[in-house]
Short mmCIF file of C-alpha atoms in Angstrom, two decimals:
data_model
loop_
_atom_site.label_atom_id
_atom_site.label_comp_id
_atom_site.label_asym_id
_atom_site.label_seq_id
_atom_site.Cartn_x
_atom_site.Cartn_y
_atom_site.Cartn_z
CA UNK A 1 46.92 -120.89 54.33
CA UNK A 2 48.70 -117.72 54.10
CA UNK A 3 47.14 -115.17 56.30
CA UNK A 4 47.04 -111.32 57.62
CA UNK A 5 45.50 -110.10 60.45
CA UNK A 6 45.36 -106.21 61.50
CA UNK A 7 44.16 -104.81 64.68
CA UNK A 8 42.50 -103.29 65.88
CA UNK A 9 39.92 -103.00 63.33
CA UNK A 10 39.23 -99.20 64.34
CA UNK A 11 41.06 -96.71 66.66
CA UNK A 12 39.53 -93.49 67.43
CA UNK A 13 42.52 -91.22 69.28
CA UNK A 14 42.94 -87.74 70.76
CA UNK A 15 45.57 -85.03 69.32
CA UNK A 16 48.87 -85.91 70.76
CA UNK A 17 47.72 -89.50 71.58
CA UNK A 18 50.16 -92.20 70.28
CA UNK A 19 49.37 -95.78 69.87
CA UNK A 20 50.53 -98.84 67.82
CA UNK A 21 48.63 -100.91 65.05
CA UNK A 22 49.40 -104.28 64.60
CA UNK A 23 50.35 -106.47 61.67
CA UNK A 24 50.16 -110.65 62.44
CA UNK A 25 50.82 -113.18 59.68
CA UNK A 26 51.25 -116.32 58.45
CA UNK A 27 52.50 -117.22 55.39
CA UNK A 28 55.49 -119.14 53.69
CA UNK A 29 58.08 -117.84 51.98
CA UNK A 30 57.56 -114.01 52.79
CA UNK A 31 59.64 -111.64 50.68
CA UNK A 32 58.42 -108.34 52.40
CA UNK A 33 55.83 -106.93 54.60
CA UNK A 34 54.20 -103.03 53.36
CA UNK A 35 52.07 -100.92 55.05
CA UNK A 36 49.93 -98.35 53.44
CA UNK A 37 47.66 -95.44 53.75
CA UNK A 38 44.35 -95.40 51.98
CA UNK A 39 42.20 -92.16 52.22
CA UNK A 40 38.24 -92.53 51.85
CA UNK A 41 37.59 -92.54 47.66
CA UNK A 42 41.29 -92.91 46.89
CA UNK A 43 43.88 -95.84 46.20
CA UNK A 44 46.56 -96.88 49.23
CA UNK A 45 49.11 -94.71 48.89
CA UNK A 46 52.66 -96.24 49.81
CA UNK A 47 54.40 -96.22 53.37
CA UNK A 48 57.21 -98.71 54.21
CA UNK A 49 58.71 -102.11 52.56
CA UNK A 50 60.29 -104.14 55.90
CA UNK A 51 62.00 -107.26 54.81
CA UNK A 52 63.60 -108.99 57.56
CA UNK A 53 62.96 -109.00 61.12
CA UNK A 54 64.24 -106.76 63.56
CA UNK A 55 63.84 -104.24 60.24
CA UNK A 56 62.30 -100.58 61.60
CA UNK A 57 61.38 -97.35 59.03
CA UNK A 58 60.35 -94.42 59.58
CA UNK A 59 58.48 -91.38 58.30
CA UNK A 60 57.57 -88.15 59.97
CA UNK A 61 54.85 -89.37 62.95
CA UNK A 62 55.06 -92.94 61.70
CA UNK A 63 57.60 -95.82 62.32
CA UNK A 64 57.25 -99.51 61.39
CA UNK A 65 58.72 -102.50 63.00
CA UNK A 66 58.86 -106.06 61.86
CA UNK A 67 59.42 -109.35 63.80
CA UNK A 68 59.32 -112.75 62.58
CA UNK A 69 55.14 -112.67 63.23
CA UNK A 70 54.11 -109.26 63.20
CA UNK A 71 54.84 -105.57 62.23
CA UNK A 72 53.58 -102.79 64.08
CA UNK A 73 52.86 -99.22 63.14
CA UNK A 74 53.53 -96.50 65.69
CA UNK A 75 52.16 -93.38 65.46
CA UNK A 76 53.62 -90.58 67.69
CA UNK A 77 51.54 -87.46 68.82
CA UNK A 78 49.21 -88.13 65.67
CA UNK A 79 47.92 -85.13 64.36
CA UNK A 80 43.83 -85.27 62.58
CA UNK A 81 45.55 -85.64 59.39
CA UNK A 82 46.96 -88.80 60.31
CA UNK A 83 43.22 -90.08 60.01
CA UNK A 84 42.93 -92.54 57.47
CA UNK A 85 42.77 -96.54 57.09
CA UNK A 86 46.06 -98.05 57.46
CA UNK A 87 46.44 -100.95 55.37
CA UNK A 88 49.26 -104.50 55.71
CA UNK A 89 50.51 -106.55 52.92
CA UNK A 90 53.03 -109.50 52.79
CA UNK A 91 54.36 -110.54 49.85
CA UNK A 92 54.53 -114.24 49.42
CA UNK A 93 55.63 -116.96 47.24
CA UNK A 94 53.21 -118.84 45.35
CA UNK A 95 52.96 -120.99 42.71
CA UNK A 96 56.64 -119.79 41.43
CA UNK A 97 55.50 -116.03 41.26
CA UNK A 98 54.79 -113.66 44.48
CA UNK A 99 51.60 -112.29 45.45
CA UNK A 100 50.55 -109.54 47.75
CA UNK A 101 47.95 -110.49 50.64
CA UNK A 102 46.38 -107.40 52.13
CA UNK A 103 44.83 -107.29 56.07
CA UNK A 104 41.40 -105.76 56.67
CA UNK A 105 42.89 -102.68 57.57
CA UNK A 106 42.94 -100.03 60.47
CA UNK A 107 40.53 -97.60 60.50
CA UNK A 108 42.27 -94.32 62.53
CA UNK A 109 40.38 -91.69 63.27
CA UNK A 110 42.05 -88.57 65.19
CA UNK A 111 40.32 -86.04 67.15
CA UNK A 112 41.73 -82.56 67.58
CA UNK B 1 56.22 -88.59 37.14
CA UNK B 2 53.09 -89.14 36.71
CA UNK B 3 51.90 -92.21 38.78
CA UNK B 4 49.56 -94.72 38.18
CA UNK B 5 46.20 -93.73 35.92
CA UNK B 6 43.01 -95.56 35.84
CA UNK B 7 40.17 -94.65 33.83
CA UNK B 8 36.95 -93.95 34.64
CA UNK B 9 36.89 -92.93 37.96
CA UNK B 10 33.25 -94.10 38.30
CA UNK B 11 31.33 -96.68 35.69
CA UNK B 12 27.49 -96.99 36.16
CA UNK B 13 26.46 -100.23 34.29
CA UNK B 14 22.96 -102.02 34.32
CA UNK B 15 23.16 -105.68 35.04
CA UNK B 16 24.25 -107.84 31.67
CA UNK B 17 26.35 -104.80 29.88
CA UNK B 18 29.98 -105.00 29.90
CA UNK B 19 32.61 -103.13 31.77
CA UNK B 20 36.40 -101.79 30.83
CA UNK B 21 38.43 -100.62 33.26
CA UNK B 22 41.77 -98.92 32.17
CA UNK B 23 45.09 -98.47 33.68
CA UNK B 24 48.45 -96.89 32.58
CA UNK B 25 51.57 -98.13 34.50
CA UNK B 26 54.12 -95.70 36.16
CA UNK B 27 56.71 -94.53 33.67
CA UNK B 28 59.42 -97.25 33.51
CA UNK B 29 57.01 -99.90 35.29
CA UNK B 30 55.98 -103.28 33.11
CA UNK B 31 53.76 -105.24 35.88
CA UNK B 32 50.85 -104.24 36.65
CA UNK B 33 48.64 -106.11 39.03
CA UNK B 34 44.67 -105.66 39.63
CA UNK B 35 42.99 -105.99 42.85
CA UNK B 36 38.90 -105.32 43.95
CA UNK B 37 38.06 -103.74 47.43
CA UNK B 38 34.66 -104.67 48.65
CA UNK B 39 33.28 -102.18 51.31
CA UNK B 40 34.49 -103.29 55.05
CA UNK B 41 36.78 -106.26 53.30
CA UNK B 42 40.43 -105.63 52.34
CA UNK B 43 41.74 -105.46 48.93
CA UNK B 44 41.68 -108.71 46.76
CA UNK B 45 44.45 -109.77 44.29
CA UNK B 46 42.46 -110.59 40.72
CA UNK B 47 45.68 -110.99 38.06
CA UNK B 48 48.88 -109.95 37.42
CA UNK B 49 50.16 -109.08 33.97
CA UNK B 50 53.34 -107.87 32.01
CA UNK B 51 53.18 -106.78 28.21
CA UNK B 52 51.11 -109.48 26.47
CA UNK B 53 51.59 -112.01 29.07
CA UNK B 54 49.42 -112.79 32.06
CA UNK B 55 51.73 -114.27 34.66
CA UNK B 56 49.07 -115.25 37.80
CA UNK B 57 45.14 -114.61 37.16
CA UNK B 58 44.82 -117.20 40.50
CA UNK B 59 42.28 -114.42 41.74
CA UNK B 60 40.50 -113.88 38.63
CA UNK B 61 36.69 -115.21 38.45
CA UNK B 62 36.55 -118.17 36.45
CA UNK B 63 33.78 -116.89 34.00
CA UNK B 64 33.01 -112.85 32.51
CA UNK B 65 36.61 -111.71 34.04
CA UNK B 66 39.38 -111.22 31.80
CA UNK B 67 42.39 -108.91 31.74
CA UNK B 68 45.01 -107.86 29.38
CA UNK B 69 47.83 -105.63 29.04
CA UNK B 70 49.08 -105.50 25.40
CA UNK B 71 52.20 -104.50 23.72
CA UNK B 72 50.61 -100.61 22.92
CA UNK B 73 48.83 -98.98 25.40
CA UNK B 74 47.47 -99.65 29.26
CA UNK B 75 46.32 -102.39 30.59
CA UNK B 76 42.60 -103.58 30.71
CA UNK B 77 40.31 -104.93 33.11
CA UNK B 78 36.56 -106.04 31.37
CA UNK B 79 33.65 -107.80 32.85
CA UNK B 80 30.95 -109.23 30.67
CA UNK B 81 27.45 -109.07 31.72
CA UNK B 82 27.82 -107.48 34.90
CA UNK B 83 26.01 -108.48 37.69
CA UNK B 84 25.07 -106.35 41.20
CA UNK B 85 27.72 -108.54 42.92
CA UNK B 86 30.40 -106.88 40.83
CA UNK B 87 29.89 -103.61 42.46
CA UNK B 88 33.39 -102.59 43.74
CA UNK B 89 36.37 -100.82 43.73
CA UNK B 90 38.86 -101.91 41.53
CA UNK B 91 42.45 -100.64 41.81
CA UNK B 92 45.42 -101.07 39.60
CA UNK B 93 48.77 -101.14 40.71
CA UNK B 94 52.11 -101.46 38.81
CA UNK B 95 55.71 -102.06 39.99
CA UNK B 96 59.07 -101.86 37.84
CA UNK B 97 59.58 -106.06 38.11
CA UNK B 98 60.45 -108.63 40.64
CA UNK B 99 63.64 -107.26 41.99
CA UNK B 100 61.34 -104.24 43.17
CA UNK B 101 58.49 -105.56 44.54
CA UNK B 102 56.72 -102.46 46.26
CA UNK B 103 53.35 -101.75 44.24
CA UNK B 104 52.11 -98.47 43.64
CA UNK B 105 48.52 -97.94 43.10
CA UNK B 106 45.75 -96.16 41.45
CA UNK B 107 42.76 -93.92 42.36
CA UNK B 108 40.72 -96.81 41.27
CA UNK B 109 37.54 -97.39 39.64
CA UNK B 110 34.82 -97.63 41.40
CA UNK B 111 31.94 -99.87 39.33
CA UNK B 112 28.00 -99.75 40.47
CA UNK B 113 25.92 -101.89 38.74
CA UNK B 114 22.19 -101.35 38.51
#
């Protein structure tokens, strides 16, 4: 069954602080891997595509990697803005069309 | 550009009335997919649709769900007869086709049912 897995579930960080969020999955047939930002009351706003492995992006404080397992989101000297829940997708085949499967999501919290 | 649109915001319904959620694509994009966030759980796919087609509605509850996204105008999501258990979020997201996949989303909708 295909399957994503983020952790940790929660990170609580000081100013300046930088850490790494993790992406595992399983499925067959992935096309992409995405990571997004959702905000408390709002929709995930859009981060990074990664489609093959050794793939990395980056974006201001933020910089995704992907392997053939995992992706990871590193976030360097993370400012309290940077709070928010950080949210995984693959995109998979199925069923001759391709489907997104989200993670649980990482819930950041930085501290000034 | 404006990005994606749903309409309302918030819905208060009383268990057995019916629900319509709206969405408008991004300019230019002709998928749009439909997904529910419980509280603490992570988003679930429902259906994806293009103009007058749906192409996958895998996610989509077998009875009181439907979805459609016709020829003129955006795409809608309705429940009949709501029941407390359909209390969610419920986002919209549209991309330009397959050979973009990346999905943009919407503010959402969030439904409480009474």
């Amino acid at each position: 069954e295909d399957q994503v897995t983020q952790s940790p579930e929660a990170l609580r960080l000081q100013e300046g602080e930088s850490s790494s969020l993790n992406c595992s999955y399983t499925v067959s047939g992935l096309r992409g891997l995405f990571w997004y930002r959702q905000d408390p009351g709002k929709g995930p706003e859009f981060l990074f595509t990664l489609y093959s492995a050794g793939e990395e992006k980056e974006k201001e404080r933020l910089k995704a990697t992907l392997t053939k397992k995992e992706s990871f989101l590193h976030i360097t000297a993370p400012k309290p803005e940077d709070s928010a829940t950080y949210l995984c997708a693959v995109q998979a085949q199925s069923s001759g069309t391709y489907k997104y499967i989200f993670g649980t999501g990482t819930r950041l919290k930085v501290l000034a | 550009n404006a990005g994606v649109m749903q309409n309302p915001r918030h819905l208060v319904r009383r268990r057995g009335q019916e629900a319509r959620l709206r969405c408008s694509p991004m300019k230019g994009h002709s998928h749009v997919y439909w997904y529910r966030q419980l509280p603490e759980e992570g988003l679930k796919f429902m259906v994806y649709l293009q103009k007058e087609n749906i192409i996958d509605e895998s996610g989509m509850p077998k009875e009181r769900f439907s979805a459609e996204f016709p020829k003129e105008g955006p795409s809608i999501l309705r429940i009949q007869q709501v029941v407390r258990g359909d209390s969610a979020a419920y986002f919209c997201a549209s991309s330009p086709g397959l050979a973009e996949e990346t999905q943009y989303f919407g503010p959402g909708t969030r439904l409480l049912v009474l």
